[in-house]
Tab-separated table of C-alpha atoms and ligand atoms in Angstrom:
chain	number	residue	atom	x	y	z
A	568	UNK	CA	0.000	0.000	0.000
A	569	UNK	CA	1.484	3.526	-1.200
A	570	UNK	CA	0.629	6.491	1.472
A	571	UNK	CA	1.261	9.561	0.418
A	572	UNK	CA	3.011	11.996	3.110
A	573	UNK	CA	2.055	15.018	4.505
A	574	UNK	CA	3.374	17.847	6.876
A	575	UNK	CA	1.047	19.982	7.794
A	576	UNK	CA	2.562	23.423	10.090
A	577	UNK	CA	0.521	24.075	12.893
A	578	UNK	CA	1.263	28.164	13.724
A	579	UNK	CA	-0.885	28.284	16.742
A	580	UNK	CA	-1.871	32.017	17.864
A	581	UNK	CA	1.548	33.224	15.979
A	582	UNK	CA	2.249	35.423	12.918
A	583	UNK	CA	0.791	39.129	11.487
A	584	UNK	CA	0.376	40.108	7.615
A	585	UNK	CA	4.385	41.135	7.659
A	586	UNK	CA	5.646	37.829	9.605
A	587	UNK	CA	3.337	35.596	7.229
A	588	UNK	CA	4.287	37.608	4.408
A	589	UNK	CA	8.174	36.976	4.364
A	590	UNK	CA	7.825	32.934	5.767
A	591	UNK	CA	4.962	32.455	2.714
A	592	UNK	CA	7.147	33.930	0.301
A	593	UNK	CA	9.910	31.721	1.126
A	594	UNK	CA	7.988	28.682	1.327
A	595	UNK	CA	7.017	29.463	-2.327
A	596	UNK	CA	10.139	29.707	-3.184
A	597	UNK	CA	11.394	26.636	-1.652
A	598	UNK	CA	8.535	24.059	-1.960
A	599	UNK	CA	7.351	22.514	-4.999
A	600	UNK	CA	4.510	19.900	-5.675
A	601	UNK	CA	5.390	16.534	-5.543
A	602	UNK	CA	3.229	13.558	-6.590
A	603	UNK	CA	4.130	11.391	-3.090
A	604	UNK	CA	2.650	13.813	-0.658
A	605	UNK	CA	2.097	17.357	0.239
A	606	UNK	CA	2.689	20.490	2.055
A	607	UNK	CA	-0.044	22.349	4.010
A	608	UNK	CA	0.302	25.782	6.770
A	609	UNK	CA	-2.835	26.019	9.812
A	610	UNK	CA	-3.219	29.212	10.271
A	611	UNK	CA	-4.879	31.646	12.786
A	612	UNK	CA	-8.589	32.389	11.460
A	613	UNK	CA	-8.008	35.998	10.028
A	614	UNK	CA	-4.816	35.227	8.014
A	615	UNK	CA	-7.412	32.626	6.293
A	616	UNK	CA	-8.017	35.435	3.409
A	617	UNK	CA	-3.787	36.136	2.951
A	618	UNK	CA	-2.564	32.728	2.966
A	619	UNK	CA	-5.435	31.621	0.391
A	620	UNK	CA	-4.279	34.280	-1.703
A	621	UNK	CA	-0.817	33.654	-1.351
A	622	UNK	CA	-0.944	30.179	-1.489
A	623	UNK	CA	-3.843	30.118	-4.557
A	624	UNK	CA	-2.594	27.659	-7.544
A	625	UNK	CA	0.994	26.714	-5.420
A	626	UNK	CA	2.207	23.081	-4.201
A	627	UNK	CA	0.910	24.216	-0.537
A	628	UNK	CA	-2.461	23.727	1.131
A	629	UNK	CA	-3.942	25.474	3.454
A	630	UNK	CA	-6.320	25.148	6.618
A	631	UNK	CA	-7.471	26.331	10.020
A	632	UNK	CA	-6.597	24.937	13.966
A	633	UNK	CA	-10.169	24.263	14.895
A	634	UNK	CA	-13.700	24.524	13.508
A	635	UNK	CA	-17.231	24.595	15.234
A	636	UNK	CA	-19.162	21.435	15.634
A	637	UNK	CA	-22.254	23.384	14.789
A	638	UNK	CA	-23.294	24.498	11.237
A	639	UNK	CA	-24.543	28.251	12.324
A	640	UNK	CA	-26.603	29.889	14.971
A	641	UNK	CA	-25.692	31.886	18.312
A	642	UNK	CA	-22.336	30.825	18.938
A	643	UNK	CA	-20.198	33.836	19.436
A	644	UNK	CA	-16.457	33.905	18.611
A	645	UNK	CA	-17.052	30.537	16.715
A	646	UNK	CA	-16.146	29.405	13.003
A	647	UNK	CA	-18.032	27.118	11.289
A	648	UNK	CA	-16.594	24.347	8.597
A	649	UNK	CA	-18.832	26.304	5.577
A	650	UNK	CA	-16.903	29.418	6.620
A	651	UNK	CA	-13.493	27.475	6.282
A	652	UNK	CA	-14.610	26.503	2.903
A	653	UNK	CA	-15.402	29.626	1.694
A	654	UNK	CA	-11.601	30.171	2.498
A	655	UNK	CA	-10.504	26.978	0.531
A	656	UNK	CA	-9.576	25.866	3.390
A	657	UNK	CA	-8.173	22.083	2.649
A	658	UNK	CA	-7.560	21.102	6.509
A	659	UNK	CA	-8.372	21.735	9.714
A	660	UNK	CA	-6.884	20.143	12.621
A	661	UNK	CA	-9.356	18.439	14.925
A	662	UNK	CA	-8.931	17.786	19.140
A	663	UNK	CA	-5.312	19.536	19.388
A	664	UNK	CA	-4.166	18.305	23.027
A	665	UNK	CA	-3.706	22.038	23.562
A	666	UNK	CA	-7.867	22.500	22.958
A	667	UNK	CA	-8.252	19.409	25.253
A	668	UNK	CA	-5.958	20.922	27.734
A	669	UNK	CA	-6.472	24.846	27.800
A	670	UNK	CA	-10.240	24.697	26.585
A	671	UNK	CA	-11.751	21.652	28.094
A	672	UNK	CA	-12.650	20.125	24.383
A	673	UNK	CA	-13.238	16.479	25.203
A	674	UNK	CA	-13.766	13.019	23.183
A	675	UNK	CA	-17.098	13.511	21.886
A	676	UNK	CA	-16.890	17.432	21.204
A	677	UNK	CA	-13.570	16.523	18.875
A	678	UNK	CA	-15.591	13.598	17.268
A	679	UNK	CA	-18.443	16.214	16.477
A	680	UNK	CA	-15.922	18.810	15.105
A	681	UNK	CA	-14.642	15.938	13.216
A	682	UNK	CA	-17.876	15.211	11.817
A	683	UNK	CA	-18.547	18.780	10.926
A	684	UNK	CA	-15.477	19.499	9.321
A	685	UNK	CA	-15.864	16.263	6.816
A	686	UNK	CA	-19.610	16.944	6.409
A	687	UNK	CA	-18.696	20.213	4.916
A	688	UNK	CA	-15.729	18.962	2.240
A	689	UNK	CA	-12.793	19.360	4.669
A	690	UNK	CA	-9.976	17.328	5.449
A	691	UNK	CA	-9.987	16.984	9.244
A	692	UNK	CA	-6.966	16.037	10.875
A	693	UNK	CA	-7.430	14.701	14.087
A	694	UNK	CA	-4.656	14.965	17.148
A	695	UNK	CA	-4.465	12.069	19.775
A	696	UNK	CA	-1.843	11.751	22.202
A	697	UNK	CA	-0.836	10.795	25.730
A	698	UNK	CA	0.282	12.931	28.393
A	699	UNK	CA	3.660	12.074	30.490
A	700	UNK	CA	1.759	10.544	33.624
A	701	UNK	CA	-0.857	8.538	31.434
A	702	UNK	CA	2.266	6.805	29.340
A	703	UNK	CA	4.585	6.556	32.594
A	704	UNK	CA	0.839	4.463	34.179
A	705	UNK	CA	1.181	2.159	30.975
A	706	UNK	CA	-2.109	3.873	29.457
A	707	UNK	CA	-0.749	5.512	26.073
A	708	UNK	CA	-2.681	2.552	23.642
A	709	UNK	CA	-5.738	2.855	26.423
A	710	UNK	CA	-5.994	6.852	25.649
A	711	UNK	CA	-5.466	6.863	21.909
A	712	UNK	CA	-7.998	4.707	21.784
A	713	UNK	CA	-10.655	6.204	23.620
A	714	UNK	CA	-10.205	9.195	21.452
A	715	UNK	CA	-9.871	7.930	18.043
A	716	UNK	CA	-12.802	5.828	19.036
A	717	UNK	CA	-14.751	8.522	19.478
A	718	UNK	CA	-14.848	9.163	15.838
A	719	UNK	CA	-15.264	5.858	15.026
A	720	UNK	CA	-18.197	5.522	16.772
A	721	UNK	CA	-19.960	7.930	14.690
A	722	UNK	CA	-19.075	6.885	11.586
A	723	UNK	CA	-16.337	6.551	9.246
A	724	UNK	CA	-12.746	7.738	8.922
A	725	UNK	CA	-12.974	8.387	5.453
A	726	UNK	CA	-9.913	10.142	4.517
A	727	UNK	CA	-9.459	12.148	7.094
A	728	UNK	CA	-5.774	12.353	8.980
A	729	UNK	CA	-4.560	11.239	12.029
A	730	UNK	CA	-1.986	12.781	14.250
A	731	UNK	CA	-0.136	11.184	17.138
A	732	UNK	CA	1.278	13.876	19.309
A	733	UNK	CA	2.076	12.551	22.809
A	734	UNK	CA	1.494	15.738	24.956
A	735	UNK	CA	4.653	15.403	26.947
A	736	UNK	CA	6.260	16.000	23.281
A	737	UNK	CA	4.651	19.239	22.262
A	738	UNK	CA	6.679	22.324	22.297
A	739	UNK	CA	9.010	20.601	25.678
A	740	UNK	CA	12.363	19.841	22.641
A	741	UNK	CA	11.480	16.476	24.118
A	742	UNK	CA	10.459	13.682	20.742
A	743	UNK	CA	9.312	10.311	21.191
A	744	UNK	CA	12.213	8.121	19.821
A	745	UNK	CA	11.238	7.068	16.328
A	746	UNK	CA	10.323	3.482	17.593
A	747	UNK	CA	7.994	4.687	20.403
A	748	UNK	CA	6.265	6.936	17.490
A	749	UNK	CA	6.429	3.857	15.015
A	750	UNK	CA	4.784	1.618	17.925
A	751	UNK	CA	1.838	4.011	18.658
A	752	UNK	CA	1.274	4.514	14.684
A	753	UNK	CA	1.061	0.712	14.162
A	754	UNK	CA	-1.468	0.206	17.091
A	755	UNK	CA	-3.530	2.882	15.187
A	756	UNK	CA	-3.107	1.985	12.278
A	757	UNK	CA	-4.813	-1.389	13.002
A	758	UNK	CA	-8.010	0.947	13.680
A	759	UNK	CA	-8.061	2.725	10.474
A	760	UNK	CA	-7.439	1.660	6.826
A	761	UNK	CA	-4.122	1.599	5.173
A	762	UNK	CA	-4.853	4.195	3.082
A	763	UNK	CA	-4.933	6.842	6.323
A	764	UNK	CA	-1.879	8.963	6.645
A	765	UNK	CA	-0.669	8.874	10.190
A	766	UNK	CA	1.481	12.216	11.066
A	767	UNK	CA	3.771	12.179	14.000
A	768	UNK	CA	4.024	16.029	15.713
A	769	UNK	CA	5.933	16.879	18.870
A	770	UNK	CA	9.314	18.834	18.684
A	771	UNK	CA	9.707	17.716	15.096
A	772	UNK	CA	12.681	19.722	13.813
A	773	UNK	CA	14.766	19.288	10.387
A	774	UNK	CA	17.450	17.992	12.205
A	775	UNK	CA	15.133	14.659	13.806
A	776	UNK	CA	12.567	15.001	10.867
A	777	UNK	CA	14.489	11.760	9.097
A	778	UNK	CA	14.553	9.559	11.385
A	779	UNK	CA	11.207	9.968	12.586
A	780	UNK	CA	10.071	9.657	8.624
A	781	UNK	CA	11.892	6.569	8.258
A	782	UNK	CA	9.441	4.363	10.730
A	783	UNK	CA	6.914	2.481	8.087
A	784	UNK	CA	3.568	3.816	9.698
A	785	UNK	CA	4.677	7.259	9.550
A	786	UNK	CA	3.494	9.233	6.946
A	787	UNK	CA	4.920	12.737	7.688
A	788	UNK	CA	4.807	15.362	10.512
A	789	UNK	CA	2.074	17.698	12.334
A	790	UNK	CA	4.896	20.709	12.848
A	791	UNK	CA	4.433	23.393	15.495
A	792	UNK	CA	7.288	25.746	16.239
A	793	UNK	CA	9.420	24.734	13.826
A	794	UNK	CA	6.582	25.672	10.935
A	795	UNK	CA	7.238	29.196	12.000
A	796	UNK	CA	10.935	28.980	10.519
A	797	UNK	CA	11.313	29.183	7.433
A	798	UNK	CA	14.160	27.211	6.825
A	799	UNK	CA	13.299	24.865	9.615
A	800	UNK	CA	9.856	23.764	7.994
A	801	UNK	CA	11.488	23.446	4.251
A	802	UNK	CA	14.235	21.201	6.104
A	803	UNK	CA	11.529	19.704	7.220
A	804	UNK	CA	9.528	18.937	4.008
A	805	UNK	CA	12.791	17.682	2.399
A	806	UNK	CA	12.978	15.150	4.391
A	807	UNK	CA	9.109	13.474	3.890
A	808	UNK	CA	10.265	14.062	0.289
A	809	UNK	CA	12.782	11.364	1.203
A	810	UNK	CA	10.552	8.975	2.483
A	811	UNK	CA	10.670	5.599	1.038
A	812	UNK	CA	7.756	3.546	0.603
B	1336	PGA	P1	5.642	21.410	18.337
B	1336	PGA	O1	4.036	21.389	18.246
B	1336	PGA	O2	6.171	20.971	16.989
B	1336	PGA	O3	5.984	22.852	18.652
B	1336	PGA	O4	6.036	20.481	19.430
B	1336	PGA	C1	3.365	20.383	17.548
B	1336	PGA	C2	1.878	20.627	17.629
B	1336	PGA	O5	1.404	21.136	18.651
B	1336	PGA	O6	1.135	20.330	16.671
């Protein structure tokens, strides 16, 4: 079974219209389409309209970090998935451990984003991970579980995304070692079909990205910090171009 990659950048509440500017302009310069996998930036909701014009007709896709679960209605300071589309927005990422965390999202709230997001034409990708004192009490398969299943419960995958990011790995410069990603992926992968592109995200950096891409159910990166540098993310998308499958 061919995969192809991705690496999505995830710039969190970073960036302004000059910052984006200069990194979107070198990205453009840098990355070109490639037929095994692509390239995409998650950006904060009102750099939606720049990086779609930017980005418009280039090798990289573009999406949000979150999206309502509802279609419309009285929800103030939401976005809904038909708003991302009007945006051509191709992604969105789905149940980010820092929603979880800082905004009390839980399993069934992520599964009805989820559903939302794929309802309206969007490619969701959805975050699972572990936090340090879940995988030190021998719960990291028991976790993932419990919130992929959420998804699966109402309905299908489809081709949605998947995104292991053990929370003790986000934004700490701590990684899982390439063979504690690779044995999370495969347990996932069991749940999903072959076809679904499992990214690995937590202190991914150019320098680590290889090794990381070289496990077999690993099918590129969800970057955070390092999609704000330039040179960093390219480094970075170099090396899923390397990927072997
Ligand atoms: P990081 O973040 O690469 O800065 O660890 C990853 C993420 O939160 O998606």
């Amino acid at each position: 079974m061919t995969r192809t990659w991705l690496v999505a950048g995830n710039w969190k509440m970073h960036g302004s219209l000059a910052a984006n500017e200069a990194l979107l302009g070198f990205l453009l310069g840098q990355i070109s389409g490639s037929t095994a996998g692509e390239c995409a930036v998650c950006v904060p909701f009102p750099y939606l309209e720049q990086v779609s014009r930017r980005l418009k007709g280039s090798a990289i896709a573009w999406g949000a970090q979150n999206v309502s679960e509802h279609a419309q209605g009285a929800y103030t300071g939401e976005v809904s998935a038909a708003m991302l589309r009007d945006f051509d927005c191709r992604y969105v990422i789905v149940g980010h451990s820092e929603r979880r965390q800082l905004y009390g999202e839980g399993d069934a709230q992520a599964a009805a984003k989820f559903a939302a997001a794929q309802g309206a034409g969007l490619t969701p990708i959805l975050c699972v991970g572990e936090t340090l004192q879940e995988r030190e009490a021998g719960r990291t398969e028991e976790v993932v579980a419990r919130q992929l299943g959420a998804v699966l419960e109402r309905g299908d995958f489809g081709n949605a995304v998947l995104a292991y990011e053990p929370v003790w790995a986000i934004g700490t410069g701590l990684t899982a070692a390439p063979e504690q990603a690779q044995q999370v992926h495969a347990f996932l992968r069991k749940r999903v079909s072959n076809a679904t592109r499992i990214l690995y995200g937590g202190s991914v950096k150019a320098q680590n990205a290889p090794a990381i891409f070289a496990m077999p159910d690993v099918d590129g990166g969800l970057i955070g910090g390092a999609s704000l540098v330039a040179k960093e993310f390219v480094g970075i998308v170099k090396a899923a171009e390397r990927i072997e499958r």
